[in-house]
Coordinates of N, CA and C in Angstrom, one line a residue:
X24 N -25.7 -57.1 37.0 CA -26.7 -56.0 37.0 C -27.7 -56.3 35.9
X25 N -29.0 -55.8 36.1 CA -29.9 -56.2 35.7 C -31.1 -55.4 34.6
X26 N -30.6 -55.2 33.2 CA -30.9 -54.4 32.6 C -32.0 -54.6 31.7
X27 N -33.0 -54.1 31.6 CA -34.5 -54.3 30.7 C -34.2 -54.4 29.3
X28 N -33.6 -53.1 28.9 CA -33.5 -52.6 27.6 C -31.5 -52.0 27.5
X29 N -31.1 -52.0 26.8 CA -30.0 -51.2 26.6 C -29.6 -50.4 26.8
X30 N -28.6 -49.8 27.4 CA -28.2 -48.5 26.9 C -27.0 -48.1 25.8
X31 N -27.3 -46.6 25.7 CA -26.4 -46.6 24.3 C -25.5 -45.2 25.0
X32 N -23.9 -45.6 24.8 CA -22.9 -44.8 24.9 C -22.4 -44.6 24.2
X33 N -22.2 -42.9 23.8 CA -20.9 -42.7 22.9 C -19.6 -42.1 22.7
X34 N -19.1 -42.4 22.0 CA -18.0 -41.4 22.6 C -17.2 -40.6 21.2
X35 N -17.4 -39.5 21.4 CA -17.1 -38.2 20.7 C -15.8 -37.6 20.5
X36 N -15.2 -36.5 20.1 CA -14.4 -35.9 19.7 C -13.6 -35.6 18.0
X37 N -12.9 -35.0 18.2 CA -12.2 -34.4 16.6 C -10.9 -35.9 16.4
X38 N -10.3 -36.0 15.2 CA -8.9 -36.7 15.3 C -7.7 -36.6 16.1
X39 N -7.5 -37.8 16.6 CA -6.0 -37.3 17.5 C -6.2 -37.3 19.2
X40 N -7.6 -37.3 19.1 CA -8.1 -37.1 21.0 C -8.0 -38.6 21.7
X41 N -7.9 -39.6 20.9 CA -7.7 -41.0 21.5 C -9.1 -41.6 21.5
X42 N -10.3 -41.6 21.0 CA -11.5 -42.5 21.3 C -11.2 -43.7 21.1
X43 N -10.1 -44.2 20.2 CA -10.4 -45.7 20.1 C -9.7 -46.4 21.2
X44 N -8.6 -45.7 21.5 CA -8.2 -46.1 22.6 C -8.9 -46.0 23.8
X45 N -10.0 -45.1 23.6 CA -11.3 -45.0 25.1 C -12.1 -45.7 24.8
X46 N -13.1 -46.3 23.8 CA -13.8 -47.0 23.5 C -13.5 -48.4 24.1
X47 N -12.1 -48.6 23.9 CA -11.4 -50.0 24.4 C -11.8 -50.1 25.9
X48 N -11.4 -48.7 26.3 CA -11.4 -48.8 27.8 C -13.0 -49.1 28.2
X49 N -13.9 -48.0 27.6 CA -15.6 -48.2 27.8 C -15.7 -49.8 27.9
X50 N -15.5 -50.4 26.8 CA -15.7 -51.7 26.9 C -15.1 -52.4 28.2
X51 N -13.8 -52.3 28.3 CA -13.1 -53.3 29.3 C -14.3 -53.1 30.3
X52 N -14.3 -51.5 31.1 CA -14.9 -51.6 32.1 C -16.6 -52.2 32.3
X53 N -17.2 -52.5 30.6 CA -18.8 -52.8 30.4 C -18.4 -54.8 30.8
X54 N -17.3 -55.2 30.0 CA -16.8 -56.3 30.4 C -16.6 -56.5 32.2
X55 N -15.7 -55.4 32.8 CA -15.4 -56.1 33.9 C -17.3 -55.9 35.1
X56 N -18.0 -55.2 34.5 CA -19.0 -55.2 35.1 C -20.4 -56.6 34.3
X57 N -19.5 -57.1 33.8 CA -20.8 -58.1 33.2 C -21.9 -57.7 32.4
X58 N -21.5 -56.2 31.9 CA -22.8 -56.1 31.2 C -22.2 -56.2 29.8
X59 N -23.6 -57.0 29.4 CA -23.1 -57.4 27.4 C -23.2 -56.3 26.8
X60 N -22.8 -56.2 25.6 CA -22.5 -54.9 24.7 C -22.0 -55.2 23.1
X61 N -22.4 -53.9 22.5 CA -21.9 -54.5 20.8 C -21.0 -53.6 20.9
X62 N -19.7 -53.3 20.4 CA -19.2 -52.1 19.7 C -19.4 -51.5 18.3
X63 N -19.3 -50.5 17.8 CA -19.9 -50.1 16.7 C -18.8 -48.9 16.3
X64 N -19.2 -48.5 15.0 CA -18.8 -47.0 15.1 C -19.4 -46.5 13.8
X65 N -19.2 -45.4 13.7 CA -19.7 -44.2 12.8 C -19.0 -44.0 12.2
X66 N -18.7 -43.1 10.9 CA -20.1 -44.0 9.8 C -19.4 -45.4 9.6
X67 N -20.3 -46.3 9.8 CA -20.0 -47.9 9.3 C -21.3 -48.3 10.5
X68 N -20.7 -49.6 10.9 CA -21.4 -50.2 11.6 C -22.0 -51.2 11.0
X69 N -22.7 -51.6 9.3 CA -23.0 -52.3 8.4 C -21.9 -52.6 7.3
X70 N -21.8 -53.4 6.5 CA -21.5 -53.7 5.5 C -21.6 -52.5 4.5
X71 N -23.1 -52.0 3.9 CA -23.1 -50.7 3.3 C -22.8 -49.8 4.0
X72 N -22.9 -49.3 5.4 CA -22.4 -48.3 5.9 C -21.0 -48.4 6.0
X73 N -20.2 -49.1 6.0 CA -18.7 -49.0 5.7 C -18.3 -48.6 4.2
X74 N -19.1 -49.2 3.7 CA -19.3 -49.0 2.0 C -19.1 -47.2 1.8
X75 N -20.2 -47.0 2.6 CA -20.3 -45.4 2.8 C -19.3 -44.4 3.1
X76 N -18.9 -45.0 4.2 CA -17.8 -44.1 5.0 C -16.4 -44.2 4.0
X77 N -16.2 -45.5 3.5 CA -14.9 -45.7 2.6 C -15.0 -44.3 1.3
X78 N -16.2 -44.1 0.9 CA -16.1 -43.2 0.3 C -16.4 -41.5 0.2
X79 N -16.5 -41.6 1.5 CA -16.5 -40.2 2.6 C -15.2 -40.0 2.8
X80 N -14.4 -41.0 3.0 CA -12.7 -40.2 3.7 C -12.2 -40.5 2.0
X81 N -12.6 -41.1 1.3 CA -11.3 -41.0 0.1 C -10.8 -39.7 -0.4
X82 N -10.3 -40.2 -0.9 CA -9.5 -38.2 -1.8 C -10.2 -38.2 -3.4
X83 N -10.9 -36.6 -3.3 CA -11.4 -37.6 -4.6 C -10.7 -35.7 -5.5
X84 N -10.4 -36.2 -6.8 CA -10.1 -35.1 -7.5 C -11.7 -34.4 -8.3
X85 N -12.6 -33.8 -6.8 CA -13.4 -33.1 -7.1 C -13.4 -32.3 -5.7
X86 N -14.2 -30.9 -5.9 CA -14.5 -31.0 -4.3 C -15.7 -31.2 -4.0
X87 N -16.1 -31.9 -2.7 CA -17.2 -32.5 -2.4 C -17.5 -31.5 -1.2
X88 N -18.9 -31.4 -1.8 CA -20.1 -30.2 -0.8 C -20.3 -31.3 0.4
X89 N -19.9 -30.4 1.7 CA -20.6 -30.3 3.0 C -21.6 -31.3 2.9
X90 N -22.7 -30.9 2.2 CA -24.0 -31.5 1.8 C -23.8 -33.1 2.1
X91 N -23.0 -33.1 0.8 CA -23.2 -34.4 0.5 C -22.3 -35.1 1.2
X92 N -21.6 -34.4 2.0 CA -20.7 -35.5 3.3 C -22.2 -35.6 4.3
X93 N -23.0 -34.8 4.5 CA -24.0 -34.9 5.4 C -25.0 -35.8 5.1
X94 N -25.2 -36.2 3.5 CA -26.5 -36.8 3.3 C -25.4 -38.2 3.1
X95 N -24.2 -38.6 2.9 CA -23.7 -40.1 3.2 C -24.0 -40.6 4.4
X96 N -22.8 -39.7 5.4 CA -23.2 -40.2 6.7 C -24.6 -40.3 7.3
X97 N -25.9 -39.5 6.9 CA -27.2 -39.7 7.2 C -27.8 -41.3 6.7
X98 N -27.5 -41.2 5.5 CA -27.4 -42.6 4.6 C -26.9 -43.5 5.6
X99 N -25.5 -43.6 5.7 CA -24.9 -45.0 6.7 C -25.7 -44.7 7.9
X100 N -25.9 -44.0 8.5 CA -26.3 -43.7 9.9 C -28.1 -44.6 10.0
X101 N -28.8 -44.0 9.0 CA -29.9 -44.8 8.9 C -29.5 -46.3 9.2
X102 N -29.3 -46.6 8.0 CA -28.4 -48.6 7.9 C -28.5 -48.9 9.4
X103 N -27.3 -48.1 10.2 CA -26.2 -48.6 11.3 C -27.5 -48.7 12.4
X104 N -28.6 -47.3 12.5 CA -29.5 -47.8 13.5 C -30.7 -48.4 13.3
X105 N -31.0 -48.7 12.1 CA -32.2 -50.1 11.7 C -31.9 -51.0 11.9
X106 N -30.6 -51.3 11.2 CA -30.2 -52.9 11.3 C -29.0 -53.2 12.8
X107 N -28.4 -51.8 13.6 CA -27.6 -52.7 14.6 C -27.7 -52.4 15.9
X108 N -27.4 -50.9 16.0 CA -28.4 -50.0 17.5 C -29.7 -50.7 17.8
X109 N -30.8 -50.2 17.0 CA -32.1 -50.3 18.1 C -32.4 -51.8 18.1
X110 N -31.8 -52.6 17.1 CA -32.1 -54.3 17.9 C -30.8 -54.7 18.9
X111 N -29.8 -54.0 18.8 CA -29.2 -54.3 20.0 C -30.0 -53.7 21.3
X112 N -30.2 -52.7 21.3 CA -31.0 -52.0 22.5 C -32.1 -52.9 22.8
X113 N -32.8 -53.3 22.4 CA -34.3 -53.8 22.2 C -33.7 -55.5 23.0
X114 N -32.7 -55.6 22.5 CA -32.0 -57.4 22.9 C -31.6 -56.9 24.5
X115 N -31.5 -55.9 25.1 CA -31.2 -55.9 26.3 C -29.5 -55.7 26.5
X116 N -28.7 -55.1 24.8 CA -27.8 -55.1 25.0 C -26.9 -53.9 25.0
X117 N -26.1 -53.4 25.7 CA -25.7 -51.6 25.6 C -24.8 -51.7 23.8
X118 N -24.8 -50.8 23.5 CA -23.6 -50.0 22.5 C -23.0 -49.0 22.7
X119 N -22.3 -49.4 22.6 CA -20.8 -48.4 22.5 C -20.0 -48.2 20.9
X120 N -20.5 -47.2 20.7 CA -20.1 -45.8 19.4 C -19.1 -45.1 19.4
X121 N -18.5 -45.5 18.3 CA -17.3 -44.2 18.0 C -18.0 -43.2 17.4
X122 N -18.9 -42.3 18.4 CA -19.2 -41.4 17.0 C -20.6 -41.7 16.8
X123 N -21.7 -40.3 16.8 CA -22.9 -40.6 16.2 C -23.0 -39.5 15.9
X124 N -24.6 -38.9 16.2 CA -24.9 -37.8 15.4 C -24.6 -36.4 15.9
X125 N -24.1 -36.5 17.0 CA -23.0 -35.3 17.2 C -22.4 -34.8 16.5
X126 N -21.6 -36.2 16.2 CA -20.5 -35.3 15.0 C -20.3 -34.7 14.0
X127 N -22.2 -35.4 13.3 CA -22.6 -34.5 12.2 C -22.5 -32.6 12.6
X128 N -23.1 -32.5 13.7 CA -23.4 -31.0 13.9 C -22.1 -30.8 14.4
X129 N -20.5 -31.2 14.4 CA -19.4 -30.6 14.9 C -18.9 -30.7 13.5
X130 N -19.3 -31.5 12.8 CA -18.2 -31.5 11.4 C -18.9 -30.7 10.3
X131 N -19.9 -31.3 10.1 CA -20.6 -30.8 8.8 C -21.7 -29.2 9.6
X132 N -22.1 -29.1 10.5 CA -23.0 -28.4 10.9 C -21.6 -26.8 10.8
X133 N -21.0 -27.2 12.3 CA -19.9 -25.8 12.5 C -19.1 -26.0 11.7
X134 N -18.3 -27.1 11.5 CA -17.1 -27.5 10.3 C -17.4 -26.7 9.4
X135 N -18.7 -27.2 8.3 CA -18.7 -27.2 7.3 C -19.9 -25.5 7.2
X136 N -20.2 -25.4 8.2 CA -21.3 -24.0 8.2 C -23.0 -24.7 7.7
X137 N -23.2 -26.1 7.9 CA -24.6 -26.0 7.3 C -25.3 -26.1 8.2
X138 N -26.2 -25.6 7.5 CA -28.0 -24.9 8.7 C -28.3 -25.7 9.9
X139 N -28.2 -25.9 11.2 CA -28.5 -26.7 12.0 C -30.0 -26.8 12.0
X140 N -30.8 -26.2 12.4 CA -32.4 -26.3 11.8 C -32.5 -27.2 10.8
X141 N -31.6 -27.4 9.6 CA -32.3 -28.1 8.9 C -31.6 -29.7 9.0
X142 N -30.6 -29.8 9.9 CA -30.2 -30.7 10.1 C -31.1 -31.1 11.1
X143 N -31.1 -30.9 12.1 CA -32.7 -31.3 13.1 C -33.2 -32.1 12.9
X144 N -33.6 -31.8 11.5 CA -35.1 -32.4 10.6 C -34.6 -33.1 10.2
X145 N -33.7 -33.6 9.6 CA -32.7 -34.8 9.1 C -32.8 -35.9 10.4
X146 N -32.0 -35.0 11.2 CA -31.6 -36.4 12.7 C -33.1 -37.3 13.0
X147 N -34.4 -36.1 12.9 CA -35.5 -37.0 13.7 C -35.9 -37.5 12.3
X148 N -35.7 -37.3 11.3 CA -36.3 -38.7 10.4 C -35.2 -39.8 10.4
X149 N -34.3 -39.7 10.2 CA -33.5 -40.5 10.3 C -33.8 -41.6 11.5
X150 N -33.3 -40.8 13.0 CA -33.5 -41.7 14.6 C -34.4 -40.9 15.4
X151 N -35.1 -40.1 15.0 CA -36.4 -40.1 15.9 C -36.0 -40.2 17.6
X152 N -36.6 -40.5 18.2 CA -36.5 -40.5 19.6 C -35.2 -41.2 20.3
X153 N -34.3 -41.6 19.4 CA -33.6 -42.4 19.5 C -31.8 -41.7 19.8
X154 N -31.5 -41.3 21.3 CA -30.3 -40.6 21.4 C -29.6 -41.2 22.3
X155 N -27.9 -40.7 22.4 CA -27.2 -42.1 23.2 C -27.8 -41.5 24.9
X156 N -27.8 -42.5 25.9 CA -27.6 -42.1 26.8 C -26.7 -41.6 27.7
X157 N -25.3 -41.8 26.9 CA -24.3 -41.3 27.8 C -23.2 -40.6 26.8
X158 N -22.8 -39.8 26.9 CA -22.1 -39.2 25.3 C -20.8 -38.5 26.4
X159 N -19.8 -39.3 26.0 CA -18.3 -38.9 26.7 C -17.4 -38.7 25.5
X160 N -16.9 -36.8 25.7 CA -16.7 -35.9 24.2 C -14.6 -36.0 25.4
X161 N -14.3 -36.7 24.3 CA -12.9 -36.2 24.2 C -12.2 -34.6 23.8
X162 N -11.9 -34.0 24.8 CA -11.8 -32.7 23.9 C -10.5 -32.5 24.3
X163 N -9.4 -31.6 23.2 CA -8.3 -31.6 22.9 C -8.1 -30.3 21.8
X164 N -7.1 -29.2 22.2 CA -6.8 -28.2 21.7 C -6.4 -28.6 20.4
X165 N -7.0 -28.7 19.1 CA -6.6 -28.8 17.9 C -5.3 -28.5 17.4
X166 N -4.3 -28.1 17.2 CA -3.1 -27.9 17.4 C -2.2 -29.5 18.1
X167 N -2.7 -29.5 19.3 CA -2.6 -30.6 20.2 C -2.5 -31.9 19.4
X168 N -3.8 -31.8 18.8 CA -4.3 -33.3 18.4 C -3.7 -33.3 17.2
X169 N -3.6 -32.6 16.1 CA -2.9 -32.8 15.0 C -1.4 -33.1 14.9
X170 N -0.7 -32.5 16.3 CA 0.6 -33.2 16.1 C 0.3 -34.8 16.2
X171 N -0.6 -34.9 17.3 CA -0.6 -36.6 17.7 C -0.5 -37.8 16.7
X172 N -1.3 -36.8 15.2 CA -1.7 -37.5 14.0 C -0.5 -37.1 13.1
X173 N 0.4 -36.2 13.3 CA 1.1 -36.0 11.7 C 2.0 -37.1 11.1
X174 N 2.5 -38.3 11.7 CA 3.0 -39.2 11.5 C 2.2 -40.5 10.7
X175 N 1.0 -40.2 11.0 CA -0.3 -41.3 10.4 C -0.4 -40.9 9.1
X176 N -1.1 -41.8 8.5 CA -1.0 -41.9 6.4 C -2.6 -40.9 6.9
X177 N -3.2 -40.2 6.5 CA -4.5 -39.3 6.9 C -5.6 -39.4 5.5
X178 N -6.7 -39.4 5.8 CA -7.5 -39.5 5.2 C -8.1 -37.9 5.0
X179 N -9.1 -38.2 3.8 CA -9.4 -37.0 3.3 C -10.3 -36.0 4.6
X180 N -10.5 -36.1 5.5 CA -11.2 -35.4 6.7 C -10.2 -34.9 7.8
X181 N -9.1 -35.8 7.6 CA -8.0 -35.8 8.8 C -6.8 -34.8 8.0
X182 N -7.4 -34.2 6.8 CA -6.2 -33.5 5.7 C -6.7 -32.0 6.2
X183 N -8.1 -31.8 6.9 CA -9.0 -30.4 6.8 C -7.8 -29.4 7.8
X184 N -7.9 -27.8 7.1 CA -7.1 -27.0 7.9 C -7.4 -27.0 9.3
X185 N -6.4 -26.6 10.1 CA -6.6 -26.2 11.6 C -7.9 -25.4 12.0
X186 N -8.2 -24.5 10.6 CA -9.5 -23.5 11.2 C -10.6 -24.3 11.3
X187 N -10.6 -25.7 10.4 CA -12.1 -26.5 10.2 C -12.1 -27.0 12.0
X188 N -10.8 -27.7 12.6 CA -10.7 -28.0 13.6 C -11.1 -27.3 14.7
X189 N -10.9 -25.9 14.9 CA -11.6 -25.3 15.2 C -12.9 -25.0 15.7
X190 N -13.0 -24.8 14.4 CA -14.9 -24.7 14.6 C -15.3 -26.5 14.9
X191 N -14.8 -27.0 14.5 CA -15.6 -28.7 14.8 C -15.3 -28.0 16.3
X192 N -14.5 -28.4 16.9 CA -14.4 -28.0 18.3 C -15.2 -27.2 19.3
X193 N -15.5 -25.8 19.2 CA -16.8 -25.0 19.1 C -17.6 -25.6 19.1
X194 N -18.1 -26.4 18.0 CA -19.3 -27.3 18.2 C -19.5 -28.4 18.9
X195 N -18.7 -29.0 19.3 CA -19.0 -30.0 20.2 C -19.0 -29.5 21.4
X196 N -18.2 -28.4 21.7 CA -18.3 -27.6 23.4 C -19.9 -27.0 23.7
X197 N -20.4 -26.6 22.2 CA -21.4 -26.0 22.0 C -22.3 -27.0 22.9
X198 N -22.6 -28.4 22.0 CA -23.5 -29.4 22.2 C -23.2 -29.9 23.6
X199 N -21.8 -30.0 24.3 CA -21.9 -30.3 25.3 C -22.6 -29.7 26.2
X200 N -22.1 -28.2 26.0 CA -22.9 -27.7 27.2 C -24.5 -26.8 27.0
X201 N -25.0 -27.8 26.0 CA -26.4 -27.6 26.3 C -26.8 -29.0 26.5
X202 N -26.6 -30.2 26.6 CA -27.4 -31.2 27.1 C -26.3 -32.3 27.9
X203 N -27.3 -32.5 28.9 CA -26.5 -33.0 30.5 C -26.1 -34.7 29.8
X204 N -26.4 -35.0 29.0 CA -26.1 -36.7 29.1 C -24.3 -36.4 28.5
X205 N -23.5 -35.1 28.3 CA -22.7 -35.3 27.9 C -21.2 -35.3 28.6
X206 N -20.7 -36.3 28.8 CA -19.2 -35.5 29.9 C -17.8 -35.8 29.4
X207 N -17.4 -34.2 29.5 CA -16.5 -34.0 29.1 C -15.4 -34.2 29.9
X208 N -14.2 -34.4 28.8 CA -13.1 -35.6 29.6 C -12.0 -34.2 28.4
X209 N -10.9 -33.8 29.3 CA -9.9 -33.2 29.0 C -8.6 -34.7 28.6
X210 N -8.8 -34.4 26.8 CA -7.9 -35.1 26.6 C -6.2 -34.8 26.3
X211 N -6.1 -34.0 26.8 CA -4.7 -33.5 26.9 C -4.0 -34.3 28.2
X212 N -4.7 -34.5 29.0 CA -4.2 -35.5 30.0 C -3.0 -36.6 29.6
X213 N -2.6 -37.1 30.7 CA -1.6 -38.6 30.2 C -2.6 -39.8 29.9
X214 N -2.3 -40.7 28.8 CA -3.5 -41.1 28.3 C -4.1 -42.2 29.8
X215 N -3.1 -42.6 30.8 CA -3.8 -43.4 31.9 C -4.5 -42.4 32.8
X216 N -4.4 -41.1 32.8 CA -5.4 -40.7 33.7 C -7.0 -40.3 33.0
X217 N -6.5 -40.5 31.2 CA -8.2 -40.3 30.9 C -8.9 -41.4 31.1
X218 N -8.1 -42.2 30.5 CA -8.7 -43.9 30.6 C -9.6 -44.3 31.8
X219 N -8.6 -43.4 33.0 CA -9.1 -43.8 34.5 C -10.3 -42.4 34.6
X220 N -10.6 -41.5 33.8 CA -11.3 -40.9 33.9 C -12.8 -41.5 33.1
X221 N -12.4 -41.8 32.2 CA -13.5 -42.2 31.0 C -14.0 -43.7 31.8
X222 N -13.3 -44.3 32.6 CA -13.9 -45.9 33.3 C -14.8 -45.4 34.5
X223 N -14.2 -44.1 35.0 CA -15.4 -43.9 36.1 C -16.2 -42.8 35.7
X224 N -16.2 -42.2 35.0 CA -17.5 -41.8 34.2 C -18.8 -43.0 33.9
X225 N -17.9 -44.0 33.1 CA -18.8 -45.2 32.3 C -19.5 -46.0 33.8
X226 N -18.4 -46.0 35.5 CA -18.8 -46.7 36.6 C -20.1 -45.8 37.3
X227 N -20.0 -44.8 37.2 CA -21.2 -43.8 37.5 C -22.7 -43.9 37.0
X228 N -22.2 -43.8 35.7 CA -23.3 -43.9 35.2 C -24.4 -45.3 34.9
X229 N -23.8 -46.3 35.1 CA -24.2 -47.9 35.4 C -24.4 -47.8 36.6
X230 N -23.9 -47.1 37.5 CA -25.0 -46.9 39.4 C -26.0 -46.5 39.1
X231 N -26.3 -44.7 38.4 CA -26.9 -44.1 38.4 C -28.3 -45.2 37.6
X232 N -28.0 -46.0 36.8 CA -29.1 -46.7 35.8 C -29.1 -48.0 36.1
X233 N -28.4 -48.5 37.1 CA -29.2 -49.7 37.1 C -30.6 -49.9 37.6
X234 N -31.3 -51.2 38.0 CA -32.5 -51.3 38.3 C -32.1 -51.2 39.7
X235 N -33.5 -50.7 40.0 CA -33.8 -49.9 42.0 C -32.8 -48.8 42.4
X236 N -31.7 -48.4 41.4 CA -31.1 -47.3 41.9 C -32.4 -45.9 41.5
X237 N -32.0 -45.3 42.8 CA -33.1 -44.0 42.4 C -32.9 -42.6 41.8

């Protein structure tokens, strides 16, 4: 198939829902269709933006404002789409994200309670016109997902109470169902029937975009 410019897919959710194990799958199936692709994820994607994120999940003996979880990841996020998104796009090549600016407005926007208006204004200086095309939100009863993880060593975001889970959650249902590029995949499922869900989502949507499809 025969693609101009790139597209960008991402794929969303709280801890415990399985993205990386879907991302795997996104890819196989970008693989078994021949189309090239980078993988990426959020926050990182760069050298400094991993710099960044490393010290976003640490534990730190202070507490750290909302804020300034929002103005890091804005920070890496910049980095990750100057230097790896829009020249991959631009090369004719898709990406596939763990994670973009969704998750600011499910973590730090509902999570954390900050202003979405004034996050807005953040996202368009930051990426501007620049949003994924295809956004596949893992969603999973918090409760759910936290058993999946209680066995894991957890990081300082994966430590947050059930009620933060919550509201992250809220918010990503929120965002889904106000804009259509997003599809939502019930991750409570057995993980081979999301897989087989998330590959024909990703098979749809490469009909729907290739060239001469109408």
């Amino acid at each position: 198939m025969d693609f101009k410019l790139g597209k960008f897919i991402t794929l969303e959710g709280s801890e415990g829902v399985g993205k990386t194990t879907n991302v795997d799958s996104v890819c196989q199936t970008l693989d078994d269709l021949s189309i090239p692709y980078i993988r990426t994820r959020e926050p990182g994607g760069t050298p400094m933006a991993e710099a960044l994120r490393t010290n976003l999940l640490a534990q730190w003996d202070e507490t750290v404002d909302g804020l300034t979880e929002l103005f890091i990841v804005f920070a890496a996020r910049l980095q990750h789409v100057q230097g790896v998104i829009r020249p991959a796009l631009a090369s004719g090549k898709w990406v596939v994200c763990d994670r973009f600016t969704d998750a600011s407005y499910a973590y730090q926007g509902y999570g954390r309670g900050l202003d979405l208006k004034k996050m807005a204004v953040l996202e368009e200086w930051v990426h501007g016109d620049l949003q994924p095309d295809l956004t596949l939100y893992l969603d999973l009863d918090p409760e759910v997902a936290a058993n999946r993880i209680a066995d894991r060593e957890q990081d300082r975001m994966e430590q947050e109470q059930l009620s933060f889970f919550h509201r992250v959650r809220q918010g990503y249902l929120a965002r889904a169902a106000a804009d259509s590029r997003f599809q939502t995949v019930d991750a409570s499922l057995p993980l081979v029937e999301v897989q087989a869900l998330v590959c024909e989502q990703v098979k749809a949507f490469v009909s729907t975009h290739s060239e001469g499809s109408n």
